[in-house]
Coordinates of C-alpha atoms (C1' of nucleotides) in Angstrom, one line a residue:
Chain A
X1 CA 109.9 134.9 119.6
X2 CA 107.4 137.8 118.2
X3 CA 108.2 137.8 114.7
X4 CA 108.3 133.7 114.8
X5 CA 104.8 134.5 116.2
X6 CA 103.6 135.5 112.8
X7 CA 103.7 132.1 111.6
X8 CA 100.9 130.6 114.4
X9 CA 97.8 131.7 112.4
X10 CA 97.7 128.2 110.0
X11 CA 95.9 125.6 111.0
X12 CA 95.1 122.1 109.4
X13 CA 92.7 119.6 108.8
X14 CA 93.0 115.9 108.8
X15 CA 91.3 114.5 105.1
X16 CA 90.2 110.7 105.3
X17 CA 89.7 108.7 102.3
X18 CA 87.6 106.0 103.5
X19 CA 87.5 103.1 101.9
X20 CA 85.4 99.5 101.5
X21 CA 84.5 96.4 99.6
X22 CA 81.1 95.5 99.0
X23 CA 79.5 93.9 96.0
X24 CA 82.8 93.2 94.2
X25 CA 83.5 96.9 94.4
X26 CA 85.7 99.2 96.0
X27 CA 84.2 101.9 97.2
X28 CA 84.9 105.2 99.6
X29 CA 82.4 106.8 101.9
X30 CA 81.7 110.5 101.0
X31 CA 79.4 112.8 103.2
X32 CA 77.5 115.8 102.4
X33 CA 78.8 118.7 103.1
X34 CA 75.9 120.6 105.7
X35 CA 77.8 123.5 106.2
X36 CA 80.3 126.1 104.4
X37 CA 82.4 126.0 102.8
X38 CA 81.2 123.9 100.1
X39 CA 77.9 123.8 101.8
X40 CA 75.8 121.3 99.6
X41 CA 78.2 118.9 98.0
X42 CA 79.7 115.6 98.3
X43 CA 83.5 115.7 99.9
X44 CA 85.9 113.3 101.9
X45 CA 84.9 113.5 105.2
X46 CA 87.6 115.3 107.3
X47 CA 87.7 118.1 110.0
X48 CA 90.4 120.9 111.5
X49 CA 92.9 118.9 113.6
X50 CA 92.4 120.6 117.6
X51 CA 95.5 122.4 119.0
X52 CA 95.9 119.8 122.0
X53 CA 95.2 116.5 119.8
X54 CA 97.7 114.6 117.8
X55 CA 97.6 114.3 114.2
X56 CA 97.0 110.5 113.9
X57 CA 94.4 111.0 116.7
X58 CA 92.5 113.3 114.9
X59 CA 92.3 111.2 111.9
X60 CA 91.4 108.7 113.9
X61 CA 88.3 110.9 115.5
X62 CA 87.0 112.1 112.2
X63 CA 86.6 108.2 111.5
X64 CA 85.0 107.6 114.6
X65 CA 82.8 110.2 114.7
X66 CA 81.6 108.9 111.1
X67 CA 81.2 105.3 111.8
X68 CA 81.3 104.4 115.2
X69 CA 84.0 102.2 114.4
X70 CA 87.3 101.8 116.6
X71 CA 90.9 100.2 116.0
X72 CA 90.7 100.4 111.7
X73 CA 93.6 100.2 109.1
X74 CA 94.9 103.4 108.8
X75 CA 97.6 105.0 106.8
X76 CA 99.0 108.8 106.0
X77 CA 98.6 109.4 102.3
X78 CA 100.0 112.9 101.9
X79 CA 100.0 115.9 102.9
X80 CA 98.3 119.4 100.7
X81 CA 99.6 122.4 101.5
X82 CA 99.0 124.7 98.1
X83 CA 98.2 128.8 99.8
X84 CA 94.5 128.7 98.0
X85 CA 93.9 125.4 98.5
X86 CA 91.2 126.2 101.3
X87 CA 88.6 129.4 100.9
X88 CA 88.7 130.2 104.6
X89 CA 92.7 131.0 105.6
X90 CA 95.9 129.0 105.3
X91 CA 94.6 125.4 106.4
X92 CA 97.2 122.5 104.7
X93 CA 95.7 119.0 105.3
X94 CA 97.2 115.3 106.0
X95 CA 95.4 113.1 103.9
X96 CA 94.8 109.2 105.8
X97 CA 92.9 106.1 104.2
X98 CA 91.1 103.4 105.9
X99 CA 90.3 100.3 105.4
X100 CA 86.8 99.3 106.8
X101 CA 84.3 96.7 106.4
X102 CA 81.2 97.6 105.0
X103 CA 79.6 94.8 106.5
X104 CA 80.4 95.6 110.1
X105 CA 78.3 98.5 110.6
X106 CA 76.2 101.3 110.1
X107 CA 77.0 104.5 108.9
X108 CA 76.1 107.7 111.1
X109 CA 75.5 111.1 109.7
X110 CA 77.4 113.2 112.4
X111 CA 77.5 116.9 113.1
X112 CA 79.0 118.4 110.1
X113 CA 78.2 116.1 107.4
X114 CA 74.1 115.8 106.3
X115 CA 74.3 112.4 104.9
X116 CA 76.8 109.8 104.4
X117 CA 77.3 107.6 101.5
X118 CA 79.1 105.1 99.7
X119 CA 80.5 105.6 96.2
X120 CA 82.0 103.0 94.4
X121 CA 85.0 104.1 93.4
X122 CA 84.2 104.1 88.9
X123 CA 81.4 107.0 90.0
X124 CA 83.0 109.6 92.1
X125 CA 81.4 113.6 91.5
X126 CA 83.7 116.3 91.6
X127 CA 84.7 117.1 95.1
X128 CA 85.2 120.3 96.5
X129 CA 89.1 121.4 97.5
X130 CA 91.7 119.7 96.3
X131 CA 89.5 116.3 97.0
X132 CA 89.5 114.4 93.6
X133 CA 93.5 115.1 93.7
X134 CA 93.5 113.4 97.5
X135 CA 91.8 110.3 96.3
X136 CA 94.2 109.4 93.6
X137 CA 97.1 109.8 96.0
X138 CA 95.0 107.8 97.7
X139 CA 94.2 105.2 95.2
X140 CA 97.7 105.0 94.4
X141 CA 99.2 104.4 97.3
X142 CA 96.4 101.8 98.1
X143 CA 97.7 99.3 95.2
X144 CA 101.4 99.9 96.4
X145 CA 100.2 98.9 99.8
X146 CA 97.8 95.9 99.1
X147 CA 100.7 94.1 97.0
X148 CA 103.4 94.1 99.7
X149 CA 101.5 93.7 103.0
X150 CA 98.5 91.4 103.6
X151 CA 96.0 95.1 104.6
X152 CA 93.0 93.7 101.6
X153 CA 91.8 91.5 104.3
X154 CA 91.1 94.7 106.0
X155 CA 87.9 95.7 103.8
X156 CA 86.6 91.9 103.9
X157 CA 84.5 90.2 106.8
X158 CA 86.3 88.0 109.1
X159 CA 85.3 84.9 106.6
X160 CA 85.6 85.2 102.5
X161 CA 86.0 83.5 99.8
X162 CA 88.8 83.2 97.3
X163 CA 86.8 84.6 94.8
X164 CA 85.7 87.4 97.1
X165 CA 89.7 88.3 97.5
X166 CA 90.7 88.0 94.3
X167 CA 87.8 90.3 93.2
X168 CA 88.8 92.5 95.7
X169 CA 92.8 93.0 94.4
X170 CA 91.2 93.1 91.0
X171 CA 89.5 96.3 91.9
X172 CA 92.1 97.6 93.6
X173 CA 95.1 96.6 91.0
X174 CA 92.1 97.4 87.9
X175 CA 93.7 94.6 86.4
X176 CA 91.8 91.0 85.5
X177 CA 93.5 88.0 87.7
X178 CA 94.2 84.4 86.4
X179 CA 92.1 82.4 88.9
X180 CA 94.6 79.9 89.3
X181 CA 97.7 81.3 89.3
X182 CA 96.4 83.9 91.9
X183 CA 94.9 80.9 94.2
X184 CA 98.3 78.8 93.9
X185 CA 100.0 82.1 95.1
X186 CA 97.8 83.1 97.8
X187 CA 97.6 79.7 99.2
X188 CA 101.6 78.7 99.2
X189 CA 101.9 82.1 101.8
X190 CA 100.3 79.9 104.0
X191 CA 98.8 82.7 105.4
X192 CA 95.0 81.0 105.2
X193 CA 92.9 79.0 107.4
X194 CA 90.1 77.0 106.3
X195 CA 87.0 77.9 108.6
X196 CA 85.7 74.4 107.7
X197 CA 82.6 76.0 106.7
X198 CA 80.9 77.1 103.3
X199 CA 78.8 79.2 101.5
X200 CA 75.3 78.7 101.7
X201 CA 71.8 79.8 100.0
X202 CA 73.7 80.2 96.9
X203 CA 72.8 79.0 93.5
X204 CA 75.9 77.2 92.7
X205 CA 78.8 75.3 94.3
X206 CA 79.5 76.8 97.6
X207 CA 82.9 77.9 98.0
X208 CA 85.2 77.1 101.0
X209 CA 85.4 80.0 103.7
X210 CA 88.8 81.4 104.8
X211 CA 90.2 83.8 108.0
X212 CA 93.4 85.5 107.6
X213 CA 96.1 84.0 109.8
X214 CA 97.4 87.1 111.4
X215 CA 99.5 85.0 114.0
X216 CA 100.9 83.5 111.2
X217 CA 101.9 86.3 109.7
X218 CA 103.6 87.6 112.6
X219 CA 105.3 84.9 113.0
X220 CA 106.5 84.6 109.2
X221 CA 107.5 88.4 109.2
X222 CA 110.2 87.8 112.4
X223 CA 111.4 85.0 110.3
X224 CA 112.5 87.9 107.1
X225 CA 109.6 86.6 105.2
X226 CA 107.7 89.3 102.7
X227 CA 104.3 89.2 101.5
X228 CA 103.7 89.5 98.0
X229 CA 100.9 89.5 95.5
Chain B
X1 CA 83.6 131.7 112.0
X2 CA 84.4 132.9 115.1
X3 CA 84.8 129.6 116.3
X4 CA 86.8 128.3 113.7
X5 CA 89.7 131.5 114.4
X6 CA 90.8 129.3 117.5
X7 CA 92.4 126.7 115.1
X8 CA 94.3 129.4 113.4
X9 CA 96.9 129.2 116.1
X10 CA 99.2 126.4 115.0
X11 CA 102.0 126.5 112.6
X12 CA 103.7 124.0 110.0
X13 CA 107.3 123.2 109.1
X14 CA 109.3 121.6 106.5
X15 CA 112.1 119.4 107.3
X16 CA 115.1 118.2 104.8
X17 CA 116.5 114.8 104.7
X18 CA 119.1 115.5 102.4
X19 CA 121.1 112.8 100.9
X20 CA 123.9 112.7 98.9
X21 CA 126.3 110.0 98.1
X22 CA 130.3 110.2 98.4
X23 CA 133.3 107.8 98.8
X24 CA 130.8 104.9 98.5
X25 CA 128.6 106.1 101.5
X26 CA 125.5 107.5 101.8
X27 CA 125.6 110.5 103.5
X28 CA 122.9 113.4 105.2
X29 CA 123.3 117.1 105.3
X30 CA 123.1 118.3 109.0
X31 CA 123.3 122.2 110.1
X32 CA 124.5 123.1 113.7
X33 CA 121.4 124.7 114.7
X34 CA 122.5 129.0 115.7
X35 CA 119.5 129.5 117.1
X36 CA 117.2 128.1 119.9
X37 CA 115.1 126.0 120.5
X38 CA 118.0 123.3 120.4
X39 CA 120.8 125.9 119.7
X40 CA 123.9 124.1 119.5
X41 CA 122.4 120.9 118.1
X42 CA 123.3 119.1 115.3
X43 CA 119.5 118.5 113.5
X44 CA 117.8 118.4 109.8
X45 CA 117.6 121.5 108.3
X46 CA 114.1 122.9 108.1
X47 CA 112.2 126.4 108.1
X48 CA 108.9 127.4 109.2
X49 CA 106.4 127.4 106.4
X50 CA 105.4 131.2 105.6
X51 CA 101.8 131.7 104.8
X52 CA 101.8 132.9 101.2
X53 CA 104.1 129.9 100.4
X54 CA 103.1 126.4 99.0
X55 CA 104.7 123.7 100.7
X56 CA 106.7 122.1 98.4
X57 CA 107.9 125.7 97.6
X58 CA 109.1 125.8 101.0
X59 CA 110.8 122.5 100.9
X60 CA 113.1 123.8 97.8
X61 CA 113.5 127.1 99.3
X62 CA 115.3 125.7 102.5
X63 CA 117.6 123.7 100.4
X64 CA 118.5 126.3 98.1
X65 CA 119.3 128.6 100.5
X66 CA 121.3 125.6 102.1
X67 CA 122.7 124.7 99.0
X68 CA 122.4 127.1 96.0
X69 CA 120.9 124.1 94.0
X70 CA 117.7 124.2 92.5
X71 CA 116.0 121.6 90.1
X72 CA 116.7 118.9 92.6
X73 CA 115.0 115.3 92.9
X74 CA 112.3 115.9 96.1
X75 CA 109.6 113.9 97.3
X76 CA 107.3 114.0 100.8
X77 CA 108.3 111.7 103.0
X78 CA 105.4 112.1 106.0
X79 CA 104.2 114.6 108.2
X80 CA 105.0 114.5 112.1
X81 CA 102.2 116.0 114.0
X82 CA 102.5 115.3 117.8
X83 CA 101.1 117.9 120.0
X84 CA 104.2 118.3 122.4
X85 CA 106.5 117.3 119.1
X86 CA 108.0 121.2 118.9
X87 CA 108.8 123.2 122.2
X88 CA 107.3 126.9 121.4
X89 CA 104.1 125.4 120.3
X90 CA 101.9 123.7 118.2
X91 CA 103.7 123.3 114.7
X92 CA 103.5 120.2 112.7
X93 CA 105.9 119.0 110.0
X94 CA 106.1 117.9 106.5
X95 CA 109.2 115.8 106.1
X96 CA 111.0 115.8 102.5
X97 CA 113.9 114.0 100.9
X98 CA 116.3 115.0 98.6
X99 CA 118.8 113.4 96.5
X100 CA 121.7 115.8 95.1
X101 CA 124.8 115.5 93.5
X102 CA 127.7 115.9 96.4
X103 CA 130.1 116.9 93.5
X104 CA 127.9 119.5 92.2
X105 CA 128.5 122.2 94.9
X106 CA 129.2 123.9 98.1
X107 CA 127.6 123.8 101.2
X108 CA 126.3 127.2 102.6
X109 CA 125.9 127.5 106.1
X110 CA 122.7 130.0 105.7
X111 CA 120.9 132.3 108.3
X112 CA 119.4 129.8 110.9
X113 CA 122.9 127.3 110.6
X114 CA 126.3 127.7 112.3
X115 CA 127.7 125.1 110.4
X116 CA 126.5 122.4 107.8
X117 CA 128.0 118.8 107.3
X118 CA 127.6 115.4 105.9
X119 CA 127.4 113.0 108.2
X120 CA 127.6 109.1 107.1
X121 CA 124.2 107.4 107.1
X122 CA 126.0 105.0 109.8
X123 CA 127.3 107.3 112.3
X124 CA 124.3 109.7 113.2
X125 CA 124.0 111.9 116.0
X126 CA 120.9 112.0 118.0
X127 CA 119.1 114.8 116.7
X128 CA 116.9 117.3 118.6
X129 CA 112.7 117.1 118.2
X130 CA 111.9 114.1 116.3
X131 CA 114.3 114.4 114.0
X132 CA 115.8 110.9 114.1
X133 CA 112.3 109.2 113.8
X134 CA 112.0 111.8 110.4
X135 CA 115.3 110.2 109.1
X136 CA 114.5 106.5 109.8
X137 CA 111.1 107.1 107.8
X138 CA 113.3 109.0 104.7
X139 CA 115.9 106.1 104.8
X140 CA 113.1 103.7 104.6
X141 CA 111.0 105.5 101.6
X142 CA 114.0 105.8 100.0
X143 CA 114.7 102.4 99.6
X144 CA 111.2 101.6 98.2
X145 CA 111.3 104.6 95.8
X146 CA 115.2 103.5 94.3
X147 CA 114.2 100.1 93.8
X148 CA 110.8 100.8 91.7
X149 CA 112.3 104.2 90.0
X150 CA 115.2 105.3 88.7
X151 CA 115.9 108.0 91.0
X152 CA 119.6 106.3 92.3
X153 CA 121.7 108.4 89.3
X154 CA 120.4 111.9 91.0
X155 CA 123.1 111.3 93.4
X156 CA 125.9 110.3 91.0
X157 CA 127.4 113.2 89.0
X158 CA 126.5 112.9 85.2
X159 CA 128.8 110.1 84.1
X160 CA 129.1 107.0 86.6
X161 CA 130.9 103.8 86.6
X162 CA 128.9 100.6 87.1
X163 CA 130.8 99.6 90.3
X164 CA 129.6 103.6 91.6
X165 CA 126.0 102.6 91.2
X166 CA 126.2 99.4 92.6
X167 CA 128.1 100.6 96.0
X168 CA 125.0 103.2 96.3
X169 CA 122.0 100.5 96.0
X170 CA 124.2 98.8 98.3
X171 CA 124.4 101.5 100.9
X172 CA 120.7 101.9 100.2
X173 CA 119.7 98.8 100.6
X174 CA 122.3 97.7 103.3
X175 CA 123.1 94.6 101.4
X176 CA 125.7 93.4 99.3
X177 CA 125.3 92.6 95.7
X178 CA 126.1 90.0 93.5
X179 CA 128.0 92.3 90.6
X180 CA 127.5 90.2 87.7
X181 CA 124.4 89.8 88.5
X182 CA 123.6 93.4 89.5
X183 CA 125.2 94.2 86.4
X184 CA 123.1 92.0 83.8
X185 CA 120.0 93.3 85.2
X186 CA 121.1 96.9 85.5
X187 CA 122.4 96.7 81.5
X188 CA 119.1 94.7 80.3
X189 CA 116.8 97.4 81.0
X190 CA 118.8 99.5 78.3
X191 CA 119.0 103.2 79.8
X192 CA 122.8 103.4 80.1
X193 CA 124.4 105.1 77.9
X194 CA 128.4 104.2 77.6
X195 CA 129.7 106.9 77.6
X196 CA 133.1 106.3 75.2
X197 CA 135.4 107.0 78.2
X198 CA 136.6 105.8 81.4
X199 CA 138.3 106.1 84.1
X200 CA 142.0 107.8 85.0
X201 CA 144.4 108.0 87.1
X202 CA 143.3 104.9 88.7
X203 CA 145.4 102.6 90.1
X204 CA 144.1 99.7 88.8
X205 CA 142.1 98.7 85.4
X206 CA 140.1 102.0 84.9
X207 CA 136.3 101.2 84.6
X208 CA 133.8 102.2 81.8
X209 CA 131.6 105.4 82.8
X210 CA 128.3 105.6 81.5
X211 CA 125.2 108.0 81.8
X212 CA 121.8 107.8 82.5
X213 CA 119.8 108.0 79.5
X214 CA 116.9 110.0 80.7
X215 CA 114.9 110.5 77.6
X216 CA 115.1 106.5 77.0
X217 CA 113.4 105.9 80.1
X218 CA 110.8 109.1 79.3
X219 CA 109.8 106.9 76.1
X220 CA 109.8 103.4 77.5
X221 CA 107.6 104.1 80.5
X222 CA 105.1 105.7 78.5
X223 CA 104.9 102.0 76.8
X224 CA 104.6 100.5 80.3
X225 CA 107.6 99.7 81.2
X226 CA 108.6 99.3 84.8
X227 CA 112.0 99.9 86.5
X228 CA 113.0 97.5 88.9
X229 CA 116.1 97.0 90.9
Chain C
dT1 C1' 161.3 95.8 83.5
dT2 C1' 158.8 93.2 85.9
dA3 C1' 156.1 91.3 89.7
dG4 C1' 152.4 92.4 92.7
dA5 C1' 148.3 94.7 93.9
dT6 C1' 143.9 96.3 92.6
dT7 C1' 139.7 96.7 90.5
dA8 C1' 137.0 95.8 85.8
dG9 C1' 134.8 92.9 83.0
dT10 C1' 132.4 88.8 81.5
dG11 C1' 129.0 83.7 80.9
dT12 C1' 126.8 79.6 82.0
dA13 C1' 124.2 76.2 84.5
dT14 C1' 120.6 75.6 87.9
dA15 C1' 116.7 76.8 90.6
dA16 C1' 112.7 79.4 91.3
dA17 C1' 108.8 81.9 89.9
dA18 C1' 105.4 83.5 86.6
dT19 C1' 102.4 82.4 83.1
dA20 C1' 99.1 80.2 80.0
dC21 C1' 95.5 77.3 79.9
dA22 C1' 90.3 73.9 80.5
dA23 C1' 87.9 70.1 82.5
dT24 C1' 85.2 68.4 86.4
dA25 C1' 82.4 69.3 90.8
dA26 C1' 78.6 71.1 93.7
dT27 C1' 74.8 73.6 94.2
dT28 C1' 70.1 75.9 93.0
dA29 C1' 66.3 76.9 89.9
dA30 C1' 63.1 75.7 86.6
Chain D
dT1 C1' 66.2 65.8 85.5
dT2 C1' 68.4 69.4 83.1
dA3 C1' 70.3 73.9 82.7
dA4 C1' 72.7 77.5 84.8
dT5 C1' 76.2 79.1 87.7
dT6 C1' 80.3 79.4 90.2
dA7 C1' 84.2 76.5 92.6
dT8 C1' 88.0 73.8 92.4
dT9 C1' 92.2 71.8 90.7
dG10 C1' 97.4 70.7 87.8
dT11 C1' 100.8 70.7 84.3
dA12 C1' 103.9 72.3 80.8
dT13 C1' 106.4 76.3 79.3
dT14 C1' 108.7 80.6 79.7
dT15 C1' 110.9 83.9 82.2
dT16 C1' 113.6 85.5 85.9
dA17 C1' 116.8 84.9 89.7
dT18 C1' 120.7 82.9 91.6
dA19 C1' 125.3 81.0 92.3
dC20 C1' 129.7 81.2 91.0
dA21 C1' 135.5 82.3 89.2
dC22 C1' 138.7 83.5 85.8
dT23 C1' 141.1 86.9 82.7
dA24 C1' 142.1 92.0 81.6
dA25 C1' 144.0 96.6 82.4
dT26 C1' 146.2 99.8 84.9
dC27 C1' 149.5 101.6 88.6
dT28 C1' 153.2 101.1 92.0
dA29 C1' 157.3 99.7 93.9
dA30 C1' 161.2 96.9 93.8

DNA sequence: TTAGATTAGTGTATAAAATACAATAATTAA
DNA sequence: TTAATTATTGTATTTTATACACTAATCTAA
C-alpha cells in the first residue's frame, strides 16, 4: 500500500476536439488559452478531469461549460500519455470529439478560455501540447466513423439538404462525390424523410428538405442492417 | 498552482488484452492475480503506469515481462475511467491489444502473477474490475482493425497454410467462410508469398504454406492500396 | 495393397454494387 | 424575358460478391 502510493501524484485532463459544419466547412471550435500554461494561444478546449467525476462526464462538462449545450455526439479518440507531454507534472489526457451544430447556439467564453472560436478545419495554427497530434487522431477516426454509422447528421440542423450532406462527407472524406451515385446511395438506406418543405429566399431551384429517420434506423439496425457510405 | 496539486492524486494503468491464436481458436492470456486487490482472481494482466514512463512504454513493458517478447503488434484499445472503477482509489486505465505468435514462446508467470494461461475467447471467466467490459471492446476493435489491415498473420507463425488464416478470421469474425471464395479474394490482393513447401506429417493431403509478404504490402499502400477482408 | 477417411485445391455462372456520365427543372436577379 | 445558379433524375457498363461441388493427395487401418 505505501510504495503503490507513489504512483497517486498523476492526474489527467479530458481534450475535446469539437467539431461543426457550417458554410460547407468542417470546422472545430478552439479557445484561447487565458491562463498558463500556454497562456495566449489557441488550443482544444479541455480541462483536469476532478477525482470524484467520471471520465466520460468530464468530457462531457468541458463541453458544457463551453457551449451550453447538453446530450451531443460524443466519442473517445485516444488517449496521450508521453512523460513531457504537459509542462506542469505527469498529466496523460483522453482525447473525445463532438459533433455539434453550429446553428443551434451560441458560443460562451467560460472561465479558462478568453475567447472561443471556430476554425475551419484547412486553417488550424499550431496548438500548444500535443494538440495538432490530437486533431488528426481526431480527424481520422472521424471519417472511419461517418462511413459506417449515420453520426454526419449530427453536425447538420434538424432539416438539410442533399447537397448540404454530401458537402458535408466531402469535407470530412476530402474527397469530391459524384452527385448521383451518392444521392441513389443515400436515398435506397431509406433512412430519409421528406419534410415536405423547401428552400426558400434562394437564387435558384430550391432543394427538397430532409430529417434523419432515427426510428428507422433503429429499427433497421435490430434487423442486422449496416449503414454504409 | 496550489490549486491544481489536488488533481495530482489519481493514478493511471495499462491493461493487456493479449491474443494469440492456437488449435484454430482465438485465445487471451490471463494471470492469476498474487496479489490483492482481487488476489486469487483470474484478470488481464496490467501494471501501474510509473511516472517517468510513456504509456505505450508501459504497455510493452508488462507484456515483456509477461512474455519475453518484444517488437510485438500493439494498439490502444480505450481508456476506462470510472470513479469507483479500481478499489484503492482513483486510477484510470488505458486498455491495449496485442497479437503475438503462441508458437513463438513461453509464458512467464512474472512478479504480480501466480500463474498465466490462455483461455479460449469462448470460455471466459468473469474477471475482476472491469475487465470483461475491456475485453468485449478489444474483441470488438479487433475485428474492425483485421478486416481493414493486415494485422491477422501477427498471430500465425511465419509460414501459414491458407485454411490457418481462414479459421482465424473466422474465430474473429465469429462467422463461417466460404473457402473458395475467402481464398480468391485473399490470393488477388497478391501479398502471399508461397512458400515452396507444405505441410507434413498430416494425415490427409498436406496443404501449401505461404508467408506474408510484408515489404509488398509496404510498396502497394504507398500507391493507395487498401486491404480489405 | 487397397479402401476409407480426411483435408486441399480449384472455376464458373449469377447477382449485386459501384461507377461513369449530362440533360431538364425551378428559382432569383438583372 | 433572359441569364445565372443550383436541383433533380436514369441508364449502361464495370467491378465485386456470392453460391456452389468435384477431384487430388496424403495417412491409417484392414
Amino acid at each position: 500500500m505505501n510504495v503503490i502510493k507513489q504512483f497517486f501524484r498523476s492526474a489527467f485532463s479530458v481534450d475535446s476536439v469539437i467539431f461543426g459544419f457550417d458554410e460547407g466547412d468542417l470546422k472545430v471550435l478552439l479557445i484561447y488559452r487565458g491562463a498558463d500554461p500556454y497562456k495566449g494561444t489557441w488550443a482544444l478546449p479541455g480541462d483536469l478531469v476532478r477525482l470524484d467525476e467520471d471520465l466520460d462526464d468530464s468530457a462531457r462538462r468541458v463541453l458544457n461549460e463551453l457551449t451550453g449545450l447538453t446530450n451531443v455526439y460524443m466519442d473517445q479518440i485516444h488517449t496521450f500519455g508521453k512523460v513531457e507531454r504537459h509542462p506542469l507534472g505527469r498529466v496523460i489526457t483522453v482525447a473525445y470529439y463532438s459533433l455539434v451544430k453550429v446553428s443551434d447556439y451560441k458560443v460562451n467564453a467560460s472561465s479558462w478560455a478568453k475567447d472561443v472560436k471556430w476554425h475551419s478545419i484547412s486553417s488550424i495554427p499550431k496548438l500548444p501540447f500535443d494538440h495538432n497530434e490530437i486533431l488528426e487522431y481526431a480527424k481520422n477516426k472521424l471519417k472511419d466513423k461517418v462511413r459506417h454509422q449515420p453520426i454526419g447528421f449530427e453536425l447538420l440542423p434538424k432539416e438539410f439538404t442533399l447537397t448540404d450532406i454530401q458537402h458535408l462527407y466531402e469535407s470530412v472524406f476530402e474527397i469530391e462525390l459524384d452527385k448521383r451515385n451518392f444521392r441513389k446511395k443515400l436515398l435506397a438506406m431509406g433512412l430519409l424523410i421528406d419534410s415536405g418543405f423547401s428552400q426558400n429566399a434562394v437564387a435558384h431551384r430550391p432543394a427538397r428538405l430532409y430529417r434523419f429517420d432515427k426510428k428507422k434506423y433503429q429499427s433497421l439496425i435490430q434487423k442486422g442492417f449496416s449503414f454504409e457510405l
